[in-house]
Structure formats: structure tokens, C-alpha cells
């Protein structure tokens, strides 16, 4: 956005969408809850024709997302999955090949496996934490590399810069990154060389479990045009009300992320030192094998961690059930601390053998560390440990 002043992201998320509504001078951008727009004379509009194509409140959110992405363009969608679906429908055709990170969001895997496969879009998984393995997966018809870093739920990292260089050393291969776990404030994928940054705004961007939404950001005008066109055709644009709620959430994103990272760092250390904990996966820990890569491409280590107890799967699940403050629920990135068992939730339809190869054990526990006081969360873990393992 060429008229965007040169402010820091924490300023831009608050002021990029200030209201210029003259009737009342409301400080918040209004919800334009409308299906259509009046023509001033036949065929003459103010740029808005029908809300399946564009809507001012959605546009305000897009400006805020573009501000934090540092991109020329951002588009908002009804869900993270509809952002990915629109991306695939807009930029792929039958016969094209896509490389996916082997550890990836379950919905993304299902989209390729159970939907796009019917439309003759080819895909293969690669261990994108290895540039060599990714390179070996490239075929003459590869058009897109779609990676997730840190990956859900093992937090395995892929080197965005190296994979972007690999993609761009071939004609016609784009790199898209699902950056939901960190957001562009903690990992700016476009500046690391990616072509498209994808977010499930449901998570940290909204931050309050109030909406389902997604976004795509890019500096490519042609891709934006095509994505906007397909979004209008299939009707995957965000709703005005969801966009408005997300606009309120994004204003506190910088403040929330700082707390999420600080709390997650404290909980990760505490868990790692606990005698009943076998292993903690958190990129900020010295024990994390890819800590150096995290330091290179991330501005902080994020609010997500996973861990395994020295216990059976059954006892691990009982441990989750014994927690009182941490809430067992899908999703992540909200003010509430959320805990899941990926093997029975998000990754339940991945065959056991594959899950084991990818390091997603049946007793792995994923934690999205919220904004509650860390000592209260630790006290909750302590009471759950005492209840499930009375002898330690
Ligand atoms: C939640 C999530 C998605 C899908 O987003 P929805 O908003 O639920 O459609 C995609 N990728 C990751 C990493 C996610 O966590």
C-alpha cells in the first residue's frame, strides 16, 4: 500500500484501519453489513458492487494484514482452509504437481488427498526441513511448494530462505508458507523469499476464538488479481462481521505475541525439568535440534510447544483430563491455554505408521500457551501430575 506511512507494525495494526466515517466520527471502522451497493448512476459505483467480490470492512482487515505482512496485497477469506483452497484453485490446474511438508496441518493434507486428487492435481510429501529432500521431490510439472514452519505438531522447521531459493532456481515454481504458528510479526515469510504467506486468522490474528478466517499475502499483482477473481467466483471471501471482529483482535497482536512467547518459554523450561516429562519440543530450548534455524529466521520462538510424558498413552490422556485451567480443545493461538492430543484429534486420520515416522507419537501432547499467569498454569500442571502420578 503506497499510501501507508512508515510506522512500526504495532502502530499500523491500530491505525491502518481507523474510521473515516464522517456521519458520527466513530473511532472504530464500521461493519458494512451489506450484500450490495447503490449505483450512483447506472454502472457507476464507489468501487464496491457486491459483497461476494469486495466489502469495505473486509478491505480494512486486508489493509491491517498487508501492514503486518509488509506486502503490497492481502486478501481475506472465510477460513484458513478456504484461503488454501482458493490458492490451489487459482494457481494450479490438472496435471500440476505440488510438494507439501510431510508434517502439515491435517486439513491441508485432507484437501489434497480427498478433494484435489479428484481433480488430477498431483502432490507428494517431502521432509522440507531438508533442502536436499525437497529438491529430490521436484518434478518437471511441479508448480507449488507448500510448507508449514514450525510444523504442526512437532514444530519441525523448514528453512524458508533456502526453499525459496530452490523454488526460484526453477521456472514456474512458487513457494507458499503456512505461517499460522508464528504470524508475520515473528517470521516474515515474504522477506525470507516466499511468494505467498498464508495465515489461519482464526488463531493468533483474531486471538480470542471469536471467528474462523484466513488470509493470503503477496507482492505479485497478477496473482492477487487471479486470487481475487477466484475468491469472487467461489464465494470464499470473509464476512463483514468476522472481518470486523478480527480487526479488533489484530490490534493487540504485537502485545499478545510478546506474552505468548514469554509464557511458552517459561512453561517449556519448567516441563523440561520435570521428572515425569520425557521430552519437550520448543524451538527456544537448547535441546531443540533446529534452534539455530529458529534464531536465524524467526524473531522469537512462539507460543506453541509439544511434549511427551514418561507414561503410557492412557495415562497421558488422563493427564490432559486432569487439568482444570488448561482447556482441552482444538485450535490454538488464543488468550486461553489450549491442550490437545494430536494423535486422537488433528492428526487422527494419518496412519499410525506414518505418524510414528513423523515423530507424532500417540502420547504427544500439544500446548498452545495462552495469556493466563504462568504460575497458575504451572500450578495446574502440578495438580494434574500429583493426581495421575501420586508416587512422584
Ligand atoms: C487452523 C489451521 C489451518 C486452517 O485454518 P482454519 O481457519 O481452521 O480453516 C491451517 N493451517 C494451520 C497451521 C492451522 O493451525
mmCIF file of C-alpha atoms and ligand atoms in Angstrom:
data_model
loop_
_atom_site.group_PDB
_atom_site.id
_atom_site.type_symbol
_atom_site.label_atom_id
_atom_site.label_comp_id
_atom_site.label_asym_id
_atom_site.label_seq_id
_atom_site.Cartn_x
_atom_site.Cartn_y
_atom_site.Cartn_z
ATOM 1 C CA UNK A 1 0.000 0.000 0.000
ATOM 2 C CA UNK A 2 1.832 3.030 -1.298
ATOM 3 C CA UNK A 3 -0.014 5.491 0.961
ATOM 4 C CA UNK A 4 0.972 3.539 4.085
ATOM 5 C CA UNK A 5 3.051 5.715 6.390
ATOM 6 C CA UNK A 6 6.378 4.375 7.573
ATOM 7 C CA UNK A 7 5.198 3.219 11.034
ATOM 8 C CA UNK A 8 6.150 0.143 13.028
ATOM 9 C CA UNK A 9 3.737 -2.873 12.802
ATOM 10 C CA UNK A 10 2.430 -2.317 16.357
ATOM 11 C CA UNK A 11 1.344 1.199 15.317
ATOM 12 C CA UNK A 12 -0.013 0.095 11.949
ATOM 13 C CA UNK A 13 -2.319 -2.616 13.337
ATOM 14 C CA UNK A 14 -4.025 0.038 15.440
ATOM 15 C CA UNK A 15 -4.143 2.848 12.911
ATOM 16 C CA UNK A 16 -4.214 1.189 9.476
ATOM 17 C CA UNK A 17 -7.981 0.755 9.802
ATOM 18 C CA UNK A 18 -9.057 3.939 11.519
ATOM 19 C CA UNK A 19 -12.533 5.038 10.646
ATOM 20 C CA UNK A 20 -13.087 7.872 8.251
ATOM 21 C CA UNK A 21 -16.811 7.581 8.741
ATOM 22 C CA UNK A 22 -17.941 11.179 8.705
ATOM 23 C CA UNK A 23 -21.519 10.788 9.885
ATOM 24 C CA UNK A 24 -20.648 10.081 13.526
ATOM 25 C CA UNK A 25 -16.828 10.154 13.726
ATOM 26 C CA UNK A 26 -16.870 6.651 15.286
ATOM 27 C CA UNK A 27 -13.287 5.688 16.141
ATOM 28 C CA UNK A 28 -13.809 2.076 15.041
ATOM 29 C CA UNK A 29 -14.133 1.165 11.406
ATOM 30 C CA UNK A 30 -17.832 0.368 10.845
ATOM 31 C CA UNK A 31 -19.248 -3.056 9.931
ATOM 32 C CA UNK A 32 -20.501 -2.718 6.391
ATOM 33 C CA UNK A 33 -23.046 -5.500 6.783
ATOM 34 C CA UNK A 34 -24.441 -5.237 3.285
ATOM 35 C CA UNK A 35 -24.870 -7.537 0.312
ATOM 36 C CA UNK A 36 -24.892 -4.855 -2.351
ATOM 37 C CA UNK A 37 -24.093 -1.197 -3.095
ATOM 38 C CA UNK A 38 -26.145 1.544 -4.725
ATOM 39 C CA UNK A 39 -25.137 2.654 -8.192
ATOM 40 C CA UNK A 40 -24.788 6.441 -8.301
ATOM 41 C CA UNK A 41 -25.883 6.232 -11.895
ATOM 42 C CA UNK A 42 -26.244 3.018 -13.888
ATOM 43 C CA UNK A 43 -22.904 1.191 -13.760
ATOM 44 C CA UNK A 44 -21.200 3.839 -11.571
ATOM 45 C CA UNK A 45 -20.172 2.687 -8.073
ATOM 46 C CA UNK A 46 -17.595 3.704 -5.492
ATOM 47 C CA UNK A 47 -15.638 0.528 -6.305
ATOM 48 C CA UNK A 48 -17.916 -1.842 -4.424
ATOM 49 C CA UNK A 49 -20.513 -3.796 -6.406
ATOM 50 C CA UNK A 50 -21.461 -6.912 -4.412
ATOM 51 C CA UNK A 51 -20.043 -8.230 -1.133
ATOM 52 C CA UNK A 52 -19.007 -11.588 -2.635
ATOM 53 C CA UNK A 53 -16.397 -9.582 -4.563
ATOM 54 C CA UNK A 54 -15.326 -6.951 -2.043
ATOM 55 C CA UNK A 55 -16.525 -5.270 1.134
ATOM 56 C CA UNK A 56 -15.130 -2.182 2.932
ATOM 57 C CA UNK A 57 -14.816 -3.898 6.338
ATOM 58 C CA UNK A 58 -13.043 -6.882 4.786
ATOM 59 C CA UNK A 59 -10.863 -4.392 2.965
ATOM 60 C CA UNK A 60 -9.955 -2.713 6.264
ATOM 61 C CA UNK A 61 -8.821 -6.090 7.629
ATOM 62 C CA UNK A 62 -6.853 -6.711 4.445
ATOM 63 C CA UNK A 63 -5.017 -3.432 4.967
ATOM 64 C CA UNK A 64 -4.128 -4.456 8.516
ATOM 65 C CA UNK A 65 -2.892 -7.884 7.335
ATOM 66 C CA UNK A 66 -0.876 -6.291 4.499
ATOM 67 C CA UNK A 67 0.623 -3.905 7.075
ATOM 68 C CA UNK A 68 1.916 -6.723 9.295
ATOM 69 C CA UNK A 69 2.967 -8.853 6.303
ATOM 70 C CA UNK A 70 4.755 -5.855 4.811
ATOM 71 C CA UNK A 71 3.192 -6.774 1.465
ATOM 72 C CA UNK A 72 1.560 -4.837 -1.283
ATOM 73 C CA UNK A 73 -1.568 -7.058 -1.199
ATOM 74 C CA UNK A 74 -3.554 -9.191 1.238
ATOM 75 C CA UNK A 75 -6.858 -10.992 0.754
ATOM 76 C CA UNK A 76 -9.120 -12.333 3.487
ATOM 77 C CA UNK A 77 -11.183 -15.500 3.389
ATOM 78 C CA UNK A 78 -13.939 -17.274 5.326
ATOM 79 C CA UNK A 79 -11.418 -19.700 6.830
ATOM 80 C CA UNK A 80 -7.779 -20.688 6.637
ATOM 81 C CA UNK A 81 -8.845 -23.709 4.614
ATOM 82 C CA UNK A 82 -10.786 -21.564 2.140
ATOM 83 C CA UNK A 83 -7.634 -19.425 1.712
ATOM 84 C CA UNK A 84 -5.617 -22.565 0.842
ATOM 85 C CA UNK A 85 -8.412 -23.895 -1.393
ATOM 86 C CA UNK A 86 -8.662 -20.583 -3.259
ATOM 87 C CA UNK A 87 -4.877 -20.538 -3.654
ATOM 88 C CA UNK A 88 -4.936 -24.009 -5.231
ATOM 89 C CA UNK A 89 -7.933 -23.337 -7.486
ATOM 90 C CA UNK A 90 -6.451 -20.025 -8.645
ATOM 91 C CA UNK A 91 -2.867 -21.060 -9.316
ATOM 92 C CA UNK A 92 -2.987 -24.789 -10.145
ATOM 93 C CA UNK A 93 -4.537 -26.894 -12.869
ATOM 94 C CA UNK A 94 -4.982 -30.599 -13.565
ATOM 95 C CA UNK A 95 -1.616 -32.264 -14.086
ATOM 96 C CA UNK A 96 0.320 -29.836 -11.883
ATOM 97 C CA UNK A 97 2.393 -31.218 -9.033
ATOM 98 C CA UNK A 98 2.638 -29.803 -5.504
ATOM 99 C CA UNK A 99 5.229 -30.567 -2.823
ATOM 100 C CA UNK A 100 3.861 -30.485 0.740
ATOM 101 C CA UNK A 101 5.757 -30.532 4.029
ATOM 102 C CA UNK A 102 5.476 -34.045 5.462
ATOM 103 C CA UNK A 103 4.402 -32.641 8.819
ATOM 104 C CA UNK A 104 1.467 -30.414 7.915
ATOM 105 C CA UNK A 105 -1.937 -29.269 9.114
ATOM 106 C CA UNK A 106 -4.436 -32.141 8.843
ATOM 107 C CA UNK A 107 -6.946 -30.081 6.842
ATOM 108 C CA UNK A 108 -4.312 -29.234 4.215
ATOM 109 C CA UNK A 109 -3.450 -32.913 3.844
ATOM 110 C CA UNK A 110 -7.139 -33.827 3.524
ATOM 111 C CA UNK A 111 -7.709 -31.118 0.884
ATOM 112 C CA UNK A 112 -5.032 -32.650 -1.356
ATOM 113 C CA UNK A 113 -5.749 -36.268 -0.520
ATOM 114 C CA UNK A 114 -9.544 -36.295 -0.559
ATOM 115 C CA UNK A 115 -10.501 -33.376 -2.808
ATOM 116 C CA UNK A 116 -7.815 -32.094 -5.179
ATOM 117 C CA UNK A 117 -6.741 -35.613 -6.096
ATOM 118 C CA UNK A 118 -10.152 -35.975 -7.788
ATOM 119 C CA UNK A 119 -9.187 -33.037 -9.998
ATOM 120 C CA UNK A 120 -5.896 -34.617 -11.086
ATOM 121 C CA UNK A 121 -3.671 -32.303 -9.043
ATOM 122 C CA UNK A 122 -0.615 -34.382 -8.143
ATOM 123 C CA UNK A 123 1.107 -33.977 -4.797
ATOM 124 C CA UNK A 124 3.860 -35.593 -2.805
ATOM 125 C CA UNK A 125 5.125 -35.087 0.712
ATOM 126 C CA UNK A 126 8.728 -34.162 1.373
ATOM 127 C CA UNK A 127 10.737 -33.620 4.514
ATOM 128 C CA UNK A 128 11.051 -29.884 3.806
ATOM 129 C CA UNK A 129 13.371 -29.490 6.809
ATOM 130 C CA UNK A 130 15.916 -30.897 4.340
ATOM 131 C CA UNK A 131 16.596 -28.793 1.228
ATOM 132 C CA UNK A 132 18.057 -31.891 -0.485
ATOM 133 C CA UNK A 133 14.925 -33.956 0.182
ATOM 134 C CA UNK A 134 12.804 -31.101 -1.139
ATOM 135 C CA UNK A 135 14.946 -30.798 -4.251
ATOM 136 C CA UNK A 136 14.635 -34.541 -4.881
ATOM 137 C CA UNK A 137 10.851 -34.212 -4.783
ATOM 138 C CA UNK A 138 10.784 -31.685 -7.638
ATOM 139 C CA UNK A 139 9.271 -32.989 -10.886
ATOM 140 C CA UNK A 140 9.023 -31.333 -14.311
ATOM 141 C CA UNK A 141 5.378 -30.434 -13.533
ATOM 142 C CA UNK A 142 5.979 -29.069 -10.006
ATOM 143 C CA UNK A 143 4.277 -25.662 -9.696
ATOM 144 C CA UNK A 144 3.986 -25.106 -5.978
ATOM 145 C CA UNK A 145 5.919 -25.910 -2.810
ATOM 146 C CA UNK A 146 3.632 -25.502 0.191
ATOM 147 C CA UNK A 147 5.421 -25.614 3.529
ATOM 148 C CA UNK A 148 4.476 -25.170 7.138
ATOM 149 C CA UNK A 149 7.119 -23.950 9.585
ATOM 150 C CA UNK A 150 7.048 -24.524 12.505
ATOM 151 C CA UNK A 151 5.021 -27.581 11.590
ATOM 152 C CA UNK A 152 2.027 -28.816 13.500
ATOM 153 C CA UNK A 153 2.517 -30.509 15.988
ATOM 154 C CA UNK A 154 6.230 -31.413 16.172
ATOM 155 C CA UNK A 155 7.433 -27.847 15.458
ATOM 156 C CA UNK A 156 9.884 -29.162 12.878
ATOM 157 C CA UNK A 157 11.305 -26.165 10.987
ATOM 158 C CA UNK A 158 11.946 -25.631 7.287
ATOM 159 C CA UNK A 159 14.476 -23.074 6.054
ATOM 160 C CA UNK A 160 12.231 -20.605 4.202
ATOM 161 C CA UNK A 161 15.097 -18.744 2.505
ATOM 162 C CA UNK A 162 16.759 -21.942 1.265
ATOM 163 C CA UNK A 163 13.495 -23.433 -0.040
ATOM 164 C CA UNK A 164 12.597 -20.112 -1.728
ATOM 165 C CA UNK A 165 15.989 -20.117 -3.479
ATOM 166 C CA UNK A 166 15.407 -23.722 -4.534
ATOM 167 C CA UNK A 167 11.907 -22.943 -5.867
ATOM 168 C CA UNK A 168 13.122 -19.888 -7.747
ATOM 169 C CA UNK A 169 16.044 -21.725 -9.319
ATOM 170 C CA UNK A 170 13.314 -23.477 -11.361
ATOM 171 C CA UNK A 171 10.969 -21.852 -13.798
ATOM 172 C CA UNK A 172 7.378 -21.579 -12.569
ATOM 173 C CA UNK A 173 7.684 -22.948 -9.034
ATOM 174 C CA UNK A 174 6.076 -20.832 -6.327
ATOM 175 C CA UNK A 175 6.706 -21.096 -2.608
ATOM 176 C CA UNK A 176 3.748 -20.618 -0.255
ATOM 177 C CA UNK A 177 4.216 -20.779 3.517
ATOM 178 C CA UNK A 178 1.538 -21.531 6.091
ATOM 179 C CA UNK A 179 2.726 -19.072 8.748
ATOM 180 C CA UNK A 180 -0.174 -19.584 11.161
ATOM 181 C CA UNK A 181 2.017 -20.663 14.106
ATOM 182 C CA UNK A 182 4.212 -17.535 14.157
ATOM 183 C CA UNK A 183 2.420 -14.805 12.163
ATOM 184 C CA UNK A 184 4.430 -12.334 10.052
ATOM 185 C CA UNK A 185 5.446 -10.404 13.166
ATOM 186 C CA UNK A 186 7.604 -13.323 14.344
ATOM 187 C CA UNK A 187 8.577 -14.715 10.932
ATOM 188 C CA UNK A 188 8.233 -12.629 7.812
ATOM 189 C CA UNK A 189 7.991 -15.187 5.024
ATOM 190 C CA UNK A 190 7.893 -12.709 2.137
ATOM 191 C CA UNK A 191 11.112 -11.039 3.251
ATOM 192 C CA UNK A 192 12.623 -14.543 3.530
ATOM 193 C CA UNK A 193 11.822 -15.041 -0.164
ATOM 194 C CA UNK A 194 8.440 -16.793 -0.183
ATOM 195 C CA UNK A 195 5.911 -15.804 -2.844
ATOM 196 C CA UNK A 196 2.794 -16.182 -0.738
ATOM 197 C CA UNK A 197 2.175 -16.104 3.006
ATOM 198 C CA UNK A 198 -0.907 -17.917 4.267
ATOM 199 C CA UNK A 199 -2.475 -17.455 7.699
ATOM 200 C CA UNK A 200 -5.379 -19.014 9.513
ATOM 201 C CA UNK A 201 -6.513 -15.743 11.133
ATOM 202 C CA UNK A 202 -8.677 -17.937 13.385
ATOM 203 C CA UNK A 203 -5.569 -18.411 15.512
ATOM 204 C CA UNK A 204 -3.223 -15.628 16.705
ATOM 205 C CA UNK A 205 -4.575 -12.862 14.429
ATOM 206 C CA UNK A 206 -8.070 -12.963 15.957
ATOM 207 C CA UNK A 207 -6.667 -14.379 19.176
ATOM 208 C CA UNK A 208 -9.966 -14.626 21.027
ATOM 209 C CA UNK A 209 -11.636 -17.728 19.500
ATOM 210 C CA UNK A 210 -14.347 -15.472 18.105
ATOM 211 C CA UNK A 211 -14.023 -16.140 14.364
ATOM 212 C CA UNK A 212 -12.880 -18.550 11.670
ATOM 213 C CA UNK A 213 -10.874 -16.817 8.940
ATOM 214 C CA UNK A 214 -7.833 -16.914 6.683
ATOM 215 C CA UNK A 215 -5.582 -14.694 4.611
ATOM 216 C CA UNK A 216 -3.123 -14.748 1.732
ATOM 217 C CA UNK A 217 -0.494 -12.045 1.256
ATOM 218 C CA UNK A 218 1.772 -11.420 -1.730
ATOM 219 C CA UNK A 219 3.571 -8.704 -3.672
ATOM 220 C CA UNK A 220 2.512 -10.157 -7.020
ATOM 221 C CA UNK A 221 -0.257 -8.102 -8.698
ATOM 222 C CA UNK A 222 -1.100 -10.798 -11.246
ATOM 223 C CA UNK A 223 -1.523 -13.497 -8.576
ATOM 224 C CA UNK A 224 -3.615 -11.118 -6.477
ATOM 225 C CA UNK A 225 -5.888 -10.424 -9.431
ATOM 226 C CA UNK A 226 -6.351 -14.137 -10.087
ATOM 227 C CA UNK A 227 -6.913 -14.944 -6.381
ATOM 228 C CA UNK A 228 -9.448 -12.114 -6.064
ATOM 229 C CA UNK A 229 -11.250 -13.390 -9.176
ATOM 230 C CA UNK A 230 -11.464 -16.999 -7.949
ATOM 231 C CA UNK A 231 -12.496 -15.832 -4.474
ATOM 232 C CA UNK A 232 -15.389 -13.949 -6.044
ATOM 233 C CA UNK A 233 -16.373 -16.898 -8.253
ATOM 234 C CA UNK A 234 -16.460 -19.450 -5.428
ATOM 235 C CA UNK A 235 -17.590 -17.028 -2.722
ATOM 236 C CA UNK A 236 -14.745 -17.639 -0.267
ATOM 237 C CA UNK A 237 -14.454 -14.019 0.935
ATOM 238 C CA UNK A 238 -14.601 -13.279 4.677
ATOM 239 C CA UNK A 239 -17.893 -11.997 6.071
ATOM 240 C CA UNK A 240 -18.052 -8.330 7.165
ATOM 241 C CA UNK A 241 -18.812 -9.186 10.787
ATOM 242 C CA UNK A 242 -15.990 -11.748 11.074
ATOM 243 C CA UNK A 243 -13.621 -9.266 9.454
ATOM 244 C CA UNK A 244 -14.663 -6.604 11.955
ATOM 245 C CA UNK A 245 -14.135 -8.905 14.956
ATOM 246 C CA UNK A 246 -10.737 -9.925 13.586
ATOM 247 C CA UNK A 247 -9.850 -6.239 13.168
ATOM 248 C CA UNK A 248 -10.348 -5.750 16.911
ATOM 249 C CA UNK A 249 -8.141 -8.796 17.631
ATOM 250 C CA UNK A 250 -5.267 -7.843 15.372
ATOM 251 C CA UNK A 251 -4.753 -4.524 17.179
ATOM 252 C CA UNK A 252 -3.375 -6.340 20.211
ATOM 253 C CA UNK A 253 -1.423 -8.969 18.237
ATOM 254 C CA UNK A 254 2.039 -7.488 18.964
ATOM 255 C CA UNK A 255 1.290 -7.260 22.706
ATOM 256 C CA UNK A 256 -0.257 -10.722 22.855
ATOM 257 C CA UNK A 257 2.589 -12.363 20.929
ATOM 258 C CA UNK A 258 5.160 -10.961 23.355
ATOM 259 C CA UNK A 259 3.244 -12.551 26.249
ATOM 260 C CA UNK A 260 2.602 -15.848 24.407
ATOM 261 C CA UNK A 261 6.352 -16.187 23.703
ATOM 262 C CA UNK A 262 7.401 -15.301 27.230
ATOM 263 C CA UNK A 263 4.891 -17.664 28.845
ATOM 264 C CA UNK A 264 5.666 -20.519 26.445
ATOM 265 C CA UNK A 265 9.399 -20.151 27.140
ATOM 266 C CA UNK A 266 8.781 -20.384 30.891
ATOM 267 C CA UNK A 267 6.438 -23.383 30.621
ATOM 268 C CA UNK A 268 8.773 -25.193 28.190
ATOM 269 C CA UNK A 269 11.688 -24.893 30.652
ATOM 270 C CA UNK A 270 9.542 -25.937 33.584
ATOM 271 C CA UNK A 271 8.245 -29.000 31.736
ATOM 272 C CA UNK A 272 11.721 -29.955 30.524
ATOM 273 C CA UNK A 273 12.979 -30.002 34.130
ATOM 274 C CA UNK A 274 10.061 -32.102 35.366
ATOM 275 C CA UNK A 275 10.975 -35.743 36.189
ATOM 276 C CA UNK A 276 7.755 -37.062 34.599
ATOM 277 C CA UNK A 277 8.392 -35.322 31.259
ATOM 278 C CA UNK A 278 10.341 -37.313 28.662
ATOM 279 C CA UNK A 279 10.732 -34.645 26.009
ATOM 280 C CA UNK A 280 9.718 -31.076 25.174
ATOM 281 C CA UNK A 281 9.612 -29.705 21.623
ATOM 282 C CA UNK A 282 10.060 -25.921 21.704
ATOM 283 C CA UNK A 283 12.369 -24.047 19.307
ATOM 284 C CA UNK A 284 13.649 -21.821 22.127
ATOM 285 C CA UNK A 285 15.098 -24.716 24.153
ATOM 286 C CA UNK A 286 18.805 -25.575 23.836
ATOM 287 C CA UNK A 287 17.694 -29.201 23.388
ATOM 288 C CA UNK A 288 15.727 -28.292 20.235
ATOM 289 C CA UNK A 289 17.773 -29.646 17.297
ATOM 290 C CA UNK A 290 16.935 -26.742 14.972
ATOM 291 C CA UNK A 291 17.326 -23.899 17.471
ATOM 292 C CA UNK A 292 19.905 -22.197 15.256
ATOM 293 C CA UNK A 293 17.486 -22.103 12.313
ATOM 294 C CA UNK A 294 14.779 -20.688 14.590
ATOM 295 C CA UNK A 295 17.182 -17.924 15.640
ATOM 296 C CA UNK A 296 18.041 -17.249 12.003
ATOM 297 C CA UNK A 297 14.567 -16.904 10.519
ATOM 298 C CA UNK A 298 12.302 -16.171 13.490
ATOM 299 C CA UNK A 299 12.150 -13.056 15.647
ATOM 300 C CA UNK A 300 11.025 -15.129 18.652
ATOM 301 C CA UNK A 301 10.141 -18.736 19.433
ATOM 302 C CA UNK A 302 6.343 -18.507 19.514
ATOM 303 C CA UNK A 303 3.626 -19.715 21.858
ATOM 304 C CA UNK A 304 3.306 -23.350 20.736
ATOM 305 C CA UNK A 305 5.048 -26.353 22.272
ATOM 306 C CA UNK A 306 4.611 -30.104 22.415
ATOM 307 C CA UNK A 307 5.746 -32.621 24.999
ATOM 308 C CA UNK A 308 5.714 -36.280 25.894
ATOM 309 C CA UNK A 309 5.309 -37.688 29.373
ATOM 310 C CA UNK A 310 7.196 -40.704 30.680
ATOM 311 C CA UNK A 311 3.883 -42.503 30.720
ATOM 312 C CA UNK A 312 1.542 -44.679 28.707
ATOM 313 C CA UNK A 313 -0.804 -43.107 26.178
ATOM 314 C CA UNK A 314 -3.683 -43.860 28.524
ATOM 315 C CA UNK A 315 -2.074 -42.016 31.444
ATOM 316 C CA UNK A 316 -1.107 -39.140 29.134
ATOM 317 C CA UNK A 317 -4.748 -38.727 28.138
ATOM 318 C CA UNK A 318 -5.808 -38.895 31.788
ATOM 319 C CA UNK A 319 -3.239 -36.182 32.493
ATOM 320 C CA UNK A 320 -4.939 -33.917 29.935
ATOM 321 C CA UNK A 321 -8.308 -34.654 31.502
ATOM 322 C CA UNK A 322 -6.980 -33.850 34.986
ATOM 323 C CA UNK A 323 -6.065 -30.288 34.002
ATOM 324 C CA UNK A 324 -8.514 -27.661 35.194
ATOM 325 C CA UNK A 325 -7.202 -24.362 33.805
ATOM 326 C CA UNK A 326 -5.726 -25.644 30.526
ATOM 327 C CA UNK A 327 -8.658 -26.364 28.249
ATOM 328 C CA UNK A 328 -8.808 -29.463 26.066
ATOM 329 C CA UNK A 329 -9.951 -28.061 22.724
ATOM 330 C CA UNK A 330 -8.907 -27.893 19.089
ATOM 331 C CA UNK A 331 -7.354 -24.704 17.746
ATOM 332 C CA UNK A 332 -4.523 -22.553 19.080
ATOM 333 C CA UNK A 333 -3.242 -19.020 19.398
ATOM 334 C CA UNK A 334 -5.958 -17.727 21.682
ATOM 335 C CA UNK A 335 -5.853 -15.983 25.052
ATOM 336 C CA UNK A 336 -6.929 -19.297 26.627
ATOM 337 C CA UNK A 337 -4.339 -22.046 27.022
ATOM 338 C CA UNK A 338 -5.488 -24.958 24.850
ATOM 339 C CA UNK A 339 -4.229 -28.524 25.046
ATOM 340 C CA UNK A 340 -4.740 -31.401 22.603
ATOM 341 C CA UNK A 341 -3.572 -34.897 21.841
ATOM 342 C CA UNK A 342 -2.804 -34.671 18.087
ATOM 343 C CA UNK A 343 -2.975 -38.457 17.538
ATOM 344 C CA UNK A 344 -6.648 -38.526 18.558
ATOM 345 C CA UNK A 345 -7.548 -35.040 17.290
ATOM 346 C CA UNK A 346 -5.968 -33.081 14.414
ATOM 347 C CA UNK A 347 -3.857 -35.974 13.107
ATOM 348 C CA UNK A 348 -6.250 -38.873 13.801
ATOM 349 C CA UNK A 349 -6.641 -39.931 10.176
ATOM 350 C CA UNK A 350 -2.909 -40.233 9.500
ATOM 351 C CA UNK A 351 -1.984 -43.951 9.627
ATOM 352 C CA UNK A 352 -0.111 -44.953 12.784
ATOM 353 C CA UNK A 353 2.979 -45.982 10.816
ATOM 354 C CA UNK A 354 3.232 -42.567 9.121
ATOM 355 C CA UNK A 355 2.599 -40.737 12.391
ATOM 356 C CA UNK A 356 5.405 -42.674 14.048
ATOM 357 C CA UNK A 357 7.797 -41.910 11.196
ATOM 358 C CA UNK A 358 6.969 -38.205 11.543
ATOM 359 C CA UNK A 359 7.504 -38.223 15.305
ATOM 360 C CA UNK A 360 3.827 -37.748 16.188
ATOM 361 C CA UNK A 361 3.610 -40.343 18.947
ATOM 362 C CA UNK A 362 0.261 -41.425 20.352
ATOM 363 C CA UNK A 363 1.084 -39.781 23.675
ATOM 364 C CA UNK A 364 2.368 -36.474 22.246
ATOM 365 C CA UNK A 365 0.614 -33.515 23.871
ATOM 366 C CA UNK A 366 0.341 -30.152 22.118
ATOM 367 C CA UNK A 367 0.033 -26.974 24.134
ATOM 368 C CA UNK A 368 -0.969 -23.544 22.881
ATOM 369 C CA UNK A 369 0.213 -21.366 25.748
ATOM 370 C CA UNK A 370 -2.258 -18.597 26.499
ATOM 371 C CA UNK A 371 -2.128 -15.365 28.454
ATOM 372 C CA UNK A 372 -3.003 -16.721 31.901
ATOM 373 C CA UNK A 373 -0.327 -16.101 34.563
ATOM 374 C CA UNK A 374 2.380 -18.771 34.019
ATOM 375 C CA UNK A 375 2.443 -19.637 37.742
ATOM 376 C CA UNK A 376 -1.266 -20.504 37.552
ATOM 377 C CA UNK A 377 -0.639 -22.752 34.545
ATOM 378 C CA UNK A 378 2.281 -24.414 36.320
ATOM 379 C CA UNK A 379 0.121 -24.964 39.418
ATOM 380 C CA UNK A 380 -2.465 -26.609 37.149
ATOM 381 C CA UNK A 381 0.196 -28.954 35.721
ATOM 382 C CA UNK A 382 1.412 -29.729 39.252
ATOM 383 C CA UNK A 383 -2.035 -30.758 40.495
ATOM 384 C CA UNK A 384 -2.567 -32.909 37.372
ATOM 385 C CA UNK A 385 0.835 -34.628 37.836
ATOM 386 C CA UNK A 386 0.001 -35.250 41.508
ATOM 387 C CA UNK A 387 -3.354 -36.760 40.593
ATOM 388 C CA UNK A 388 -2.189 -39.040 37.761
ATOM 389 C CA UNK A 389 1.200 -39.997 39.228
ATOM 390 C CA UNK A 390 0.664 -39.911 43.012
ATOM 391 C CA UNK A 391 4.021 -41.509 43.764
ATOM 392 C CA UNK A 392 6.315 -38.878 42.172
HETATM 393 C C1 LIG B 1 -6.100 -23.917 11.796
HETATM 394 C C2 LIG B 1 -5.064 -24.071 10.788
HETATM 395 C C3 LIG B 1 -5.367 -24.070 9.415
HETATM 396 C C4 LIG B 1 -6.788 -23.989 8.902
HETATM 397 O O1 LIG B 1 -7.409 -22.791 9.256
HETATM 398 P P1 LIG B 1 -8.995 -22.669 9.536
HETATM 399 O O2 LIG B 1 -9.131 -21.229 9.863
HETATM 400 O O3 LIG B 1 -9.316 -23.591 10.669
HETATM 401 O O4 LIG B 1 -9.686 -23.064 8.291
HETATM 402 C C5 LIG B 1 -4.325 -24.176 8.518
HETATM 403 N N1 LIG B 1 -3.040 -24.297 8.938
HETATM 404 C C6 LIG B 1 -2.715 -24.314 10.235
HETATM 405 C C7 LIG B 1 -1.281 -24.444 10.626
HETATM 406 C C8 LIG B 1 -3.704 -24.196 11.208
HETATM 407 O O5 LIG B 1 -3.367 -24.237 12.501
#
